[in-house]
Short mmCIF file of C-alpha atoms in Angstrom, two decimals:
data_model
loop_
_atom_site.label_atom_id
_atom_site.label_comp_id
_atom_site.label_asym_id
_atom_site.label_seq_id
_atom_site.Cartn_x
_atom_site.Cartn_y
_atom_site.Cartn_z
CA UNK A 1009 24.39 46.29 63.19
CA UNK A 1010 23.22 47.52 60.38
CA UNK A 1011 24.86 47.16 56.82
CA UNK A 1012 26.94 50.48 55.57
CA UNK A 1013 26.30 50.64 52.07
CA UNK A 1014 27.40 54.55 51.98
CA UNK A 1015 30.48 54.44 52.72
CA UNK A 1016 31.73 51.50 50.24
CA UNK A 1017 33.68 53.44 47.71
CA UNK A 1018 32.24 52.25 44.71
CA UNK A 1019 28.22 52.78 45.86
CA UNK A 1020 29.22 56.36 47.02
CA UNK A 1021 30.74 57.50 44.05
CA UNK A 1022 27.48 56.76 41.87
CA UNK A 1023 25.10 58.04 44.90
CA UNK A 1024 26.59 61.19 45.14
CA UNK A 1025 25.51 61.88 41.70
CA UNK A 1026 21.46 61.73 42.09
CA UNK A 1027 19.94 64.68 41.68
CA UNK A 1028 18.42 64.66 45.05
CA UNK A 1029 21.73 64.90 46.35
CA UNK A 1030 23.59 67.08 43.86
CA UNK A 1031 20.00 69.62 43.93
CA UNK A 1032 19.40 68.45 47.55
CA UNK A 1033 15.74 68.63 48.87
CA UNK A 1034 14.58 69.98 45.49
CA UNK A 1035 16.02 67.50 43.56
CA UNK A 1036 13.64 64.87 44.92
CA UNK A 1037 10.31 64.94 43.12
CA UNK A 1038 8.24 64.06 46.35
CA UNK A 1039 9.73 66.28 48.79
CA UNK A 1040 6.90 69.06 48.02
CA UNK A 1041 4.58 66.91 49.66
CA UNK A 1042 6.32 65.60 52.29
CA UNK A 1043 6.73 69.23 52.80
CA UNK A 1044 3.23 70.38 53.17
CA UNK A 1045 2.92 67.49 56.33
CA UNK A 1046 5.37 69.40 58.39
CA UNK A 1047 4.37 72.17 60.77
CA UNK A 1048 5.61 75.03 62.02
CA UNK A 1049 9.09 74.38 62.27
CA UNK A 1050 10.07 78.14 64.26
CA UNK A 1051 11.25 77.46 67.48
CA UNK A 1052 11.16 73.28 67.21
CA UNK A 1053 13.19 70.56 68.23
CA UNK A 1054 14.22 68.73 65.67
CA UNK A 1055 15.59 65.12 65.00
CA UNK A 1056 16.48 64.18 61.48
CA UNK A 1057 17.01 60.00 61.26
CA UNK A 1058 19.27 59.58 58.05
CA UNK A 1059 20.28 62.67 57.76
CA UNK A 1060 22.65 61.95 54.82
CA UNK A 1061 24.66 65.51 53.33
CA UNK A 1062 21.96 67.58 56.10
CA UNK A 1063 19.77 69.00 53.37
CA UNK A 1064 16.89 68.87 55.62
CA UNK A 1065 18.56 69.61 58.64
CA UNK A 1066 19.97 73.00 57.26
CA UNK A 1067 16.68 73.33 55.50
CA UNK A 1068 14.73 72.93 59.53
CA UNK A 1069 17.15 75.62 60.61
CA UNK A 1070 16.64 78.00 57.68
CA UNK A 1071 13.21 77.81 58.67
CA UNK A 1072 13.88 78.86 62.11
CA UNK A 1073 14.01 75.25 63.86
CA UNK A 1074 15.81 75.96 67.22
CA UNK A 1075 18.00 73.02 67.19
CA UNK A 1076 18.45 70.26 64.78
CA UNK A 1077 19.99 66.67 65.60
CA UNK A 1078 20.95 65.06 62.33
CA UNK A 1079 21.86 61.22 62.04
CA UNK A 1080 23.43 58.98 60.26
CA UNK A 1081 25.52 55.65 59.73
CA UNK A 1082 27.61 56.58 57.20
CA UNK A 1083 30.85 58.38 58.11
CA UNK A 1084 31.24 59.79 54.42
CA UNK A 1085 27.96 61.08 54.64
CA UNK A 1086 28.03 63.32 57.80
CA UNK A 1087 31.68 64.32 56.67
CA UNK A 1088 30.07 66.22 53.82
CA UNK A 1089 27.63 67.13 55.85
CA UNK A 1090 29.57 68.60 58.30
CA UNK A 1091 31.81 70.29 55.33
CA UNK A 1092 28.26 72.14 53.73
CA UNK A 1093 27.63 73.36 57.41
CA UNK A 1094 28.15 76.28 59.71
CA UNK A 1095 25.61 76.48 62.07
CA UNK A 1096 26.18 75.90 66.34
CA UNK A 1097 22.42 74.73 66.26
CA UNK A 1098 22.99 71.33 64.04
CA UNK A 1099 24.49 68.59 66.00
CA UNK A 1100 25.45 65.53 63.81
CA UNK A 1101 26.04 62.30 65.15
CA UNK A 1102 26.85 58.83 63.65
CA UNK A 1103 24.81 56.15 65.13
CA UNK A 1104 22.81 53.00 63.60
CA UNK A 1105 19.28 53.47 64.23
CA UNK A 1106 19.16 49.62 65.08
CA UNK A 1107 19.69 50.50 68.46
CA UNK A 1108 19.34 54.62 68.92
CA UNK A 1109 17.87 55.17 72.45
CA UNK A 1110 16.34 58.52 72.81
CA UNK A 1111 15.00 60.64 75.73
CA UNK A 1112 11.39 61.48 76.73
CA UNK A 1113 9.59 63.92 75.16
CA UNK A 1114 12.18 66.00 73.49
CA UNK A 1115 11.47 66.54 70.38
CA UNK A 1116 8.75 68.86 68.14
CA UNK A 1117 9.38 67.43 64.86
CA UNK A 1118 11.18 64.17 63.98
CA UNK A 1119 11.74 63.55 60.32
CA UNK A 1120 13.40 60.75 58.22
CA UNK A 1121 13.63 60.54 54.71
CA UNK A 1122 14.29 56.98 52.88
CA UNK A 1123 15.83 55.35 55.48
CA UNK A 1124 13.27 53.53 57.30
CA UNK A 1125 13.40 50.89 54.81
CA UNK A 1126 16.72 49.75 55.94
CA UNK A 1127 15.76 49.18 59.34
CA UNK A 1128 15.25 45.66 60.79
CA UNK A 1129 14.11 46.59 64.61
CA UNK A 1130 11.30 49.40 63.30
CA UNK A 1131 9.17 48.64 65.57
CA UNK A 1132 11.42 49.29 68.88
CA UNK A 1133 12.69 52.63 66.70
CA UNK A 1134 9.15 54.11 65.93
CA UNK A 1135 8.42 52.90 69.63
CA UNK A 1136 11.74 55.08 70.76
CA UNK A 1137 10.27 58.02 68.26
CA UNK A 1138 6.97 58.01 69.90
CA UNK A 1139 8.83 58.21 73.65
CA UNK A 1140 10.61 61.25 72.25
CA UNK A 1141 8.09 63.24 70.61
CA UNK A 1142 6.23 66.24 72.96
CA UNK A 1143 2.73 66.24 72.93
CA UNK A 1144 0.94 68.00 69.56
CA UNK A 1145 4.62 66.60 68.02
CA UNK A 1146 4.68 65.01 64.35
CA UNK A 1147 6.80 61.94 62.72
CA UNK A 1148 7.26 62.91 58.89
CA UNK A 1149 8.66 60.15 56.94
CA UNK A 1150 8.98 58.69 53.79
CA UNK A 1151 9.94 55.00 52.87
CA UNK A 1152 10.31 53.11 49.78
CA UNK A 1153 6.54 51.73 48.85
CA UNK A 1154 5.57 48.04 50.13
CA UNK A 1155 4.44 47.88 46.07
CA UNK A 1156 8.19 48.48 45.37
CA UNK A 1157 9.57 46.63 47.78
CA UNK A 1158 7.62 43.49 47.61
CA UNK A 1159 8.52 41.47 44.43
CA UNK A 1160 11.58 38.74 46.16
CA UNK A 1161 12.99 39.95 42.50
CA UNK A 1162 12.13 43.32 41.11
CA UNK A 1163 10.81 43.53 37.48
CA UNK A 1164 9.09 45.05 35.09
CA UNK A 1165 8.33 43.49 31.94
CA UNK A 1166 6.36 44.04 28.62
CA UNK A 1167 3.65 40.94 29.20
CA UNK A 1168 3.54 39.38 25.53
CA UNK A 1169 0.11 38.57 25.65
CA UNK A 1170 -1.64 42.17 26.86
CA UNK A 1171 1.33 44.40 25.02
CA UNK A 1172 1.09 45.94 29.06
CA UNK A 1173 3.94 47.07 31.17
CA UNK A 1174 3.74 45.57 34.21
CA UNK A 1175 5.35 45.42 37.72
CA UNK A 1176 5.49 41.91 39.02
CA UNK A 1177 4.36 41.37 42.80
CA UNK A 1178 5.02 38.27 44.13
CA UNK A 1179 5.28 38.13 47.87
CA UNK A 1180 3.57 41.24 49.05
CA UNK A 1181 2.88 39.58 52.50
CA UNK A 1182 6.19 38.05 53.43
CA UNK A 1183 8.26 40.57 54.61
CA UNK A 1184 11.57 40.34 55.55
CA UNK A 1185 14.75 40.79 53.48
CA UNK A 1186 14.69 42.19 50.06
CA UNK A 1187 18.51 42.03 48.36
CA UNK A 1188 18.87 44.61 45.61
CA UNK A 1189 21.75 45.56 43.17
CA UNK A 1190 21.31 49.46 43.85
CA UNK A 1191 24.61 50.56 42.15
CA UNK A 1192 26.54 47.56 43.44
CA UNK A 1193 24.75 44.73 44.94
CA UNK A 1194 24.02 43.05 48.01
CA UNK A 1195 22.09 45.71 48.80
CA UNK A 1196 19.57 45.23 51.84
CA UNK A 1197 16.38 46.41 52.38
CA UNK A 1198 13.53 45.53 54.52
CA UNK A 1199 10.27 44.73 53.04
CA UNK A 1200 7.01 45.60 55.24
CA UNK A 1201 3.40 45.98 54.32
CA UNK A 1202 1.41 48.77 54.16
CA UNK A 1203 -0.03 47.65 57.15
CA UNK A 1204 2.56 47.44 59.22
CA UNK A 1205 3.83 50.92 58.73
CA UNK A 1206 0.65 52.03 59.99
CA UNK A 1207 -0.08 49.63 62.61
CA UNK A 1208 3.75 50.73 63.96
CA UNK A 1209 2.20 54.32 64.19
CA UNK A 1210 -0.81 52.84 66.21
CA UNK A 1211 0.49 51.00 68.53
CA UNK A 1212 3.11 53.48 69.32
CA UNK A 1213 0.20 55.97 70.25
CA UNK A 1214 0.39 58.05 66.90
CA UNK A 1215 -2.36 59.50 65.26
CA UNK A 1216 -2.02 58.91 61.57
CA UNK A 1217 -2.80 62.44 59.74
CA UNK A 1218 -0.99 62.12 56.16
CA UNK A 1219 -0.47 59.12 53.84
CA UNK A 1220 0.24 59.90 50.05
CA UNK A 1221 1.51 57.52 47.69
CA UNK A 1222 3.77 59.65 45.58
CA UNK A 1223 2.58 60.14 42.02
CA UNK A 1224 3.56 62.70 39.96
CA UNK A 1225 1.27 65.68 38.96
CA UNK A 1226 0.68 66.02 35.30
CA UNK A 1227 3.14 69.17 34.73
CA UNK A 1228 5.70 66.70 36.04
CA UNK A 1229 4.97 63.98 33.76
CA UNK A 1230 5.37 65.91 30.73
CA UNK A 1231 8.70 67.31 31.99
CA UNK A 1232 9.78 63.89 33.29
CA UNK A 1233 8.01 61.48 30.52
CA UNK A 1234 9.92 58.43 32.63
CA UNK A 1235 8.35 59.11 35.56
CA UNK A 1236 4.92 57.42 33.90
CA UNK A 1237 6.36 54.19 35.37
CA UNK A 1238 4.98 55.86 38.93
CA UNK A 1239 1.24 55.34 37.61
CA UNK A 1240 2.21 51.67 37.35
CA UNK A 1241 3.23 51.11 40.80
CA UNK A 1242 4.27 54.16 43.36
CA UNK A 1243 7.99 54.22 44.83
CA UNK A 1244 7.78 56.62 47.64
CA UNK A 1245 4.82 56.35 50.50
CA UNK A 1246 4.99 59.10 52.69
CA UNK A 1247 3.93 59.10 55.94
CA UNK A 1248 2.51 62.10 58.98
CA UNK A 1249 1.48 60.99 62.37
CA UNK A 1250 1.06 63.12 65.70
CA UNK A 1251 1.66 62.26 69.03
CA UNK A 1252 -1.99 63.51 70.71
CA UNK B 1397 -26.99 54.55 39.61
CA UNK B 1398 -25.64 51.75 40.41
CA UNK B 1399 -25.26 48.71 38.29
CA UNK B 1400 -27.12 46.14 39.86
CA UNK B 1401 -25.91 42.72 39.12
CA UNK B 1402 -27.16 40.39 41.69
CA UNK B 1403 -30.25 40.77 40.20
CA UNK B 1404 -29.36 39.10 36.93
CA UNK B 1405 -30.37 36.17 37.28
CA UNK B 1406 -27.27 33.86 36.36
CA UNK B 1407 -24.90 36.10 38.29
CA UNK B 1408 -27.45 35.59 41.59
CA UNK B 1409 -27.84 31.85 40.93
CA UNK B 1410 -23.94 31.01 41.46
CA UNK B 1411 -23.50 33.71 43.95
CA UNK B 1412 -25.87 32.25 46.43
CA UNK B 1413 -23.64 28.91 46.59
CA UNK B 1414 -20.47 30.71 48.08
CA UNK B 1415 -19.21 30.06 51.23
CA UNK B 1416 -20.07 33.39 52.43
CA UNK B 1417 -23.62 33.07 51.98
CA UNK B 1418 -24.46 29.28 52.48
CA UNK B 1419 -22.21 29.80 55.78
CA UNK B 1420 -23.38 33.40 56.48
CA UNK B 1421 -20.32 35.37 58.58
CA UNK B 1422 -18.27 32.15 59.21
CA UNK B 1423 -18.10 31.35 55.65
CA UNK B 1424 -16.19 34.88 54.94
CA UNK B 1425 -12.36 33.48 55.83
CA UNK B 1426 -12.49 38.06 56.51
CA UNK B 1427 -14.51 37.78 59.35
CA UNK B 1428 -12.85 37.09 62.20
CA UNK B 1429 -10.60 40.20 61.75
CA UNK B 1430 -13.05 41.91 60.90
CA UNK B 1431 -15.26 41.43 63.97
CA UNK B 1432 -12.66 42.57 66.36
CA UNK B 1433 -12.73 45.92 64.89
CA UNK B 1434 -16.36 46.38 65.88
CA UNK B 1435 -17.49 48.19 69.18
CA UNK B 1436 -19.78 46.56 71.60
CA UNK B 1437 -22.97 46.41 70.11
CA UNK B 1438 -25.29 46.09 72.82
CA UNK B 1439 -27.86 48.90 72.77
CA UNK B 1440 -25.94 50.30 69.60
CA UNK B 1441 -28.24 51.46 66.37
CA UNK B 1442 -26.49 49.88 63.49
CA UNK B 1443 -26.29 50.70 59.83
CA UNK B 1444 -25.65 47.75 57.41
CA UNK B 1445 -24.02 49.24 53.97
CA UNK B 1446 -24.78 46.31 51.04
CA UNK B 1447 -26.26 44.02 53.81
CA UNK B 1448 -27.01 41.17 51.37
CA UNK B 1449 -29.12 38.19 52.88
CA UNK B 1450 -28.71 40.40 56.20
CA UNK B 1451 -26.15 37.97 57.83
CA UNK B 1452 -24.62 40.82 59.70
CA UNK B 1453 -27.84 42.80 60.92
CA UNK B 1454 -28.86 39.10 62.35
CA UNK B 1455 -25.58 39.10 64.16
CA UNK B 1456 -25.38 42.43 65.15
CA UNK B 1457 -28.64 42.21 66.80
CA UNK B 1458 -27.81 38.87 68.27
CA UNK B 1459 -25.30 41.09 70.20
CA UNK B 1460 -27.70 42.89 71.73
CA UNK B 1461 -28.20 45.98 69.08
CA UNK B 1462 -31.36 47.66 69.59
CA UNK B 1463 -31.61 48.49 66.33
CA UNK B 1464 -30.60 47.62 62.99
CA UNK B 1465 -31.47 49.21 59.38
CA UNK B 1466 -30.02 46.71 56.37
CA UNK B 1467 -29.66 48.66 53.08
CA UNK B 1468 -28.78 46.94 49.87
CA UNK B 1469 -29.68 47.62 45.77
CA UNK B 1470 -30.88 44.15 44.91
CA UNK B 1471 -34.25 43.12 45.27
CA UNK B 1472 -33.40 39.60 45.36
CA UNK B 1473 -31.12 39.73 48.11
CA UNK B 1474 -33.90 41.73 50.70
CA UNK B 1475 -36.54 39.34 49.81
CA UNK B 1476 -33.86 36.18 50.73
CA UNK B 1477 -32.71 38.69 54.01
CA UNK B 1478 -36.39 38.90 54.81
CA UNK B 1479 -37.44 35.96 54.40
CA UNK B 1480 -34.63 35.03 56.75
CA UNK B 1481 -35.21 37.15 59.63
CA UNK B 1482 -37.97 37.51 61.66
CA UNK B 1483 -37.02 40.62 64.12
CA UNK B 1484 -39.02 43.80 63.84
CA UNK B 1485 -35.73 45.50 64.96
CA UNK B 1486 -34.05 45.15 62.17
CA UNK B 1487 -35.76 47.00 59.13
CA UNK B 1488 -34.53 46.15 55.36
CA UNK B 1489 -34.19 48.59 52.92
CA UNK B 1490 -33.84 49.17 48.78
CA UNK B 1491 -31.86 51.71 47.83
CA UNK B 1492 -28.99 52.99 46.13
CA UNK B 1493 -25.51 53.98 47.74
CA UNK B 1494 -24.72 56.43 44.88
CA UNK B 1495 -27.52 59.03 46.50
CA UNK B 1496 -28.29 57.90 49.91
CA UNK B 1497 -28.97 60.54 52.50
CA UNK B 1498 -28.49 60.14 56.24
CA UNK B 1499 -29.43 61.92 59.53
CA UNK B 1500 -27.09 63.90 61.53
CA UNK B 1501 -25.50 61.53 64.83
CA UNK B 1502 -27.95 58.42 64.29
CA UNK B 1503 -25.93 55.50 64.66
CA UNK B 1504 -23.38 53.89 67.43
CA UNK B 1505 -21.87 51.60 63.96
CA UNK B 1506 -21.95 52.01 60.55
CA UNK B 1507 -20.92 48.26 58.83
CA UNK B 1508 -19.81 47.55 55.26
CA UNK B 1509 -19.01 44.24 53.85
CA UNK B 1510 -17.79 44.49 50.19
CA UNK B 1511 -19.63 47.24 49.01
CA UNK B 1512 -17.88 50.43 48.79
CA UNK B 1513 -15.59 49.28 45.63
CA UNK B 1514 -18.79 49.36 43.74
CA UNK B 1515 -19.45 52.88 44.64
CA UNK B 1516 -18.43 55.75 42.37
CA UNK B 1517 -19.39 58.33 44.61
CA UNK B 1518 -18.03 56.81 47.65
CA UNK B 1519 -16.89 60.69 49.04
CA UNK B 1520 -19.95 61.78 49.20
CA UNK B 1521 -21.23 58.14 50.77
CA UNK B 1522 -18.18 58.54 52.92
CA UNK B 1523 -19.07 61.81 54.27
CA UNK B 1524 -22.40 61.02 54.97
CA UNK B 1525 -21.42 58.23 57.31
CA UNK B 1526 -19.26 60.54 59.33
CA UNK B 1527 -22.18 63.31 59.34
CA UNK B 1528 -24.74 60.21 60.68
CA UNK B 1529 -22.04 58.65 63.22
CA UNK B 1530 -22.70 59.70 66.85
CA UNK B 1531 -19.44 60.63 68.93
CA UNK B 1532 -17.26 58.20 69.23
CA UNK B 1533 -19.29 55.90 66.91
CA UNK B 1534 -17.37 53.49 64.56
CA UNK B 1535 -17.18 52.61 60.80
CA UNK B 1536 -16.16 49.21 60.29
CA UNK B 1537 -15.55 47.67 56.37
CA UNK B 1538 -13.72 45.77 54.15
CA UNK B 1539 -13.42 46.22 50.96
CA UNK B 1540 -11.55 44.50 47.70
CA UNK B 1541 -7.53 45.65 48.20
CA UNK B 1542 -6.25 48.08 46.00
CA UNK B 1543 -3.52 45.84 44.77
CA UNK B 1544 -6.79 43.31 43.91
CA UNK B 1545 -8.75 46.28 42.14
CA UNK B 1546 -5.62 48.05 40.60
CA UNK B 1547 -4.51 45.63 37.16
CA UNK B 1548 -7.02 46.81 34.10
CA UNK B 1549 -7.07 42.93 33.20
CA UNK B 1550 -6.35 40.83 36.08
CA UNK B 1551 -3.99 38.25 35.75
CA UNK B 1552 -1.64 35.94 38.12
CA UNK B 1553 1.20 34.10 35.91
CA UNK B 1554 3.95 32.11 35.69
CA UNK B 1555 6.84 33.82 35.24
CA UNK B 1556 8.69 32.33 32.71
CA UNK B 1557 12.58 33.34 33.81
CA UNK B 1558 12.23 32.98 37.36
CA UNK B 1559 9.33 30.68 37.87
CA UNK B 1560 7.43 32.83 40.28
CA UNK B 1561 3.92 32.82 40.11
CA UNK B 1562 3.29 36.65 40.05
CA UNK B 1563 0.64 38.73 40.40
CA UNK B 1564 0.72 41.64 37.41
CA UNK B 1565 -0.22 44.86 38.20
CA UNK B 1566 -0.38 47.74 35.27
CA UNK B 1567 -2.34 50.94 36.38
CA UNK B 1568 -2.24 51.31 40.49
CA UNK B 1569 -2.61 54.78 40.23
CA UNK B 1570 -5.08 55.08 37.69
CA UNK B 1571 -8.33 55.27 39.29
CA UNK B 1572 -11.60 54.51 37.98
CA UNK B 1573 -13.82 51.12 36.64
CA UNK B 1574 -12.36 48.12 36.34
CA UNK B 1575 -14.51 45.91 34.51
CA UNK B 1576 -14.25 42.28 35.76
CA UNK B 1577 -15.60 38.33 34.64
CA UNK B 1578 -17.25 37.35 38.02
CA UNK B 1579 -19.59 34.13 37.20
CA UNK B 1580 -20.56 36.72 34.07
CA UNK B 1581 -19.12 39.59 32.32
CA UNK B 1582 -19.18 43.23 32.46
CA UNK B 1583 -19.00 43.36 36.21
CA UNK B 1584 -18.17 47.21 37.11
CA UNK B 1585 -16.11 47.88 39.93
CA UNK B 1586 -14.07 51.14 41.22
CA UNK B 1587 -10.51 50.78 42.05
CA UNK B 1588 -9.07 53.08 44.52
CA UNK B 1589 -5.61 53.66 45.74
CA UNK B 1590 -4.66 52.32 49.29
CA UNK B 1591 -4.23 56.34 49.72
CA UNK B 1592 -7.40 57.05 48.84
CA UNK B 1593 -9.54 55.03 50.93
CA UNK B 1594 -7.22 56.24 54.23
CA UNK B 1595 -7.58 60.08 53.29
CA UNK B 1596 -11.48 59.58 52.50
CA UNK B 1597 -11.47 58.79 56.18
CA UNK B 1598 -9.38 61.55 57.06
CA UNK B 1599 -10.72 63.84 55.34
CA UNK B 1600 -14.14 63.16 56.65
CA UNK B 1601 -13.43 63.57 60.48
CA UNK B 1602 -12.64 60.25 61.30
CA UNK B 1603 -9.62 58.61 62.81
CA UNK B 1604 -8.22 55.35 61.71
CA UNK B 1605 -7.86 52.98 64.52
CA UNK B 1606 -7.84 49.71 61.97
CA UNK B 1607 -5.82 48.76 58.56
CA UNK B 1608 -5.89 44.98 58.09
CA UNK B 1609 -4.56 43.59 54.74
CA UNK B 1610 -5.83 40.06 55.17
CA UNK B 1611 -3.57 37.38 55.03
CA UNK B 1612 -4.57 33.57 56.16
CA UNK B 1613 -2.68 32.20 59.22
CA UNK B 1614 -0.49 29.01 59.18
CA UNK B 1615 -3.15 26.88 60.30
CA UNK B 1616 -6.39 28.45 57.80
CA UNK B 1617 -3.11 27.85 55.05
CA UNK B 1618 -3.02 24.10 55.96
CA UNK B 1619 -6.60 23.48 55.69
CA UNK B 1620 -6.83 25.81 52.44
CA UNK B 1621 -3.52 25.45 50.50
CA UNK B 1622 -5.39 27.33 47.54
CA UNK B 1623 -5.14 30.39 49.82
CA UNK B 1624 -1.66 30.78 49.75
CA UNK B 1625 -2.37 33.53 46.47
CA UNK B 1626 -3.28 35.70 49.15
CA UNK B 1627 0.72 35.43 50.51
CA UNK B 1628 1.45 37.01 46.54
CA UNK B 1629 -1.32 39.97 47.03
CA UNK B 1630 -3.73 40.82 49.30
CA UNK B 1631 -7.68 40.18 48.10
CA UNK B 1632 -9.31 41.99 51.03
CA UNK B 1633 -8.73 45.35 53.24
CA UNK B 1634 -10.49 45.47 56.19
CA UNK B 1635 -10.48 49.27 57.82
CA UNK B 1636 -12.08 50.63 61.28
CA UNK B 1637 -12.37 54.30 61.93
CA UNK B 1638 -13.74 56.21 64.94
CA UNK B 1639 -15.76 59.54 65.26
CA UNK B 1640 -14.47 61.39 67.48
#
């Protein structure tokens, strides 16, 4: 089972405010890129894993997806969900991804955003994804970096000696639990290496056709001068693979 | 061009006495990964990027390739190769990476050991491996691991609050030289995002079939305790991608 951060009241109250959920899809700085590794979403079948408030859902069926599936864990989330939408042709469904079972080649498109991360059996979900996906079909994710996720405790520290920033890495290769304070604490996350995203894909048959690192763009720096921790070490890795 | 430090002479004097070159393949802790990623090689025609004292054309052509052309900048290191072979099928070469040229669907395997973070124009190099591989032909090569290349001064610390030894990493997105103290100074290398390497390929027409962030097993950690730094970062990426 996994663990239900959402819906503690104290987490949701402060989540609720990030831009990317206040602004939705535009209010996340990487979601033009993860964007541009979609395809053609007219006509498609589409799953969304962590769907959250069902900004991309609505988004798939604003661009003409025939039917979306949205899911997610937290009750409080697909409430509000369900409360922004009216629209027959988005199904949401709570269910932990731990142990989702899906059918054979059903879907065109099957997108997750941040979520991925939280997952301890990735392997037999990315295996499940694969199953599900119709030939020519595409996984589009996105995942908190392995650089991020590595250090057993995150920091970033002025070193004395250089005058540098830095981001300390200390166990990039054991992966496992990471426990974060993310608004409260106790928060659990899964640390994997970059290779095992991508040997995940492989094994489960998927082509791998996008990888970015998210960095922002020069324009966004000077709007954002914060965001010049990113050239330090990334946050997001985003992900496209197709089922051949 | 290329700097060419092997050729200086104190540089080349403690660089012969590594494991990797008094031991040849078996002395590279790498290798064993790295060999599975390789095709058959029996009848193949074989290009060896950086081949150094030619350890790998020897072994390639102990496995039955019918030919094999060995390419590296340092004189000193073909005259050692040559002196160590005796094979007319394998052919040693001088030249630079930064401007080599290659024929259209020559080779069955393209190998690299090491090389490629020295290379500032590794697109173009990159694209001229993919132009020379037949169909279905392989590129096989490790290089140093971003997360290696990435700090502008390297440097693995105590940490003085948590007693971690951490690895400190400054500038992973910044591209570019890195300028290093290996046995002397003012050793240039290129450091390249994770990212980058996997969309060079990509981008080139080939498909990745191999990402390997090596990491020593249980039992290589027992015999080599120092090894467990490579549990904090990885020091070497080993890829394979196929033409298809």
């Amino acid at each position: 089972m996994s663990q239900n951060v959402y819906d503690q009241g104290e987490f949701f109250e402060n989540y609720i405010k990030l831009d990317r959920q206040t602004k939705g899809l535009d209010g996340a700085p990487e979601w033009l890129q993860l964007r541009t590794m979609l395809p053609e979403l007219k006509g498609a079948r589409v799953l969304d894993l962590g769907c959250g408030f069902g900004w991309f859902s609505r988004f798939a069926r604003s661009e003409g997806a025939a039917h979306v599936r949205g899911i997610d864990l937290s009750t409080k989330m697909l409430d509000k969900a369900r409360r922004m939408t009216s629209d027959d042709a988005i199904t949401y469904e709570k269910a932990d991804l731990e142990d989702l079972v899906l059918l054979e080649t059903e879907y065109n498109v099957v997108f997750s955003a941040l979520t991925f991360h939280y997952i301890a059996s990735l392997p037999r979900l990315v295996a499940e994804i694969s199953k599900s996906l119709k030939r020519g079909g595409r996984l589009v994710f996105s995942v908190e970096h392995p650089l991020f996720t590595a250090p057993t405790t995150p920091s970033l520290i002025v070193d004395k000696d250089t005058g540098r920033t830095v981001w300390q890495v200390d166990a990039y290769q054991q992966e496992g639990i990471r426990t974060r304070t993310w608004f409260v604490g106790g928060v659990r996350k899964q640390h994997r290496t970059v290779g095992t995203y991508i040997n995940l894909l492989l094994s489960s048959g998927l082509r791998l056709t996008d990888f970015v690192e998210w960095c922002p763009s020069e324009e966004e720096l000077a709007k954002n001068p914060g965001w010049d921790v990113e050239l330090i070490r990334p946050t997001f890795l985003l992900i496209g693979a197709t089922k051949d």
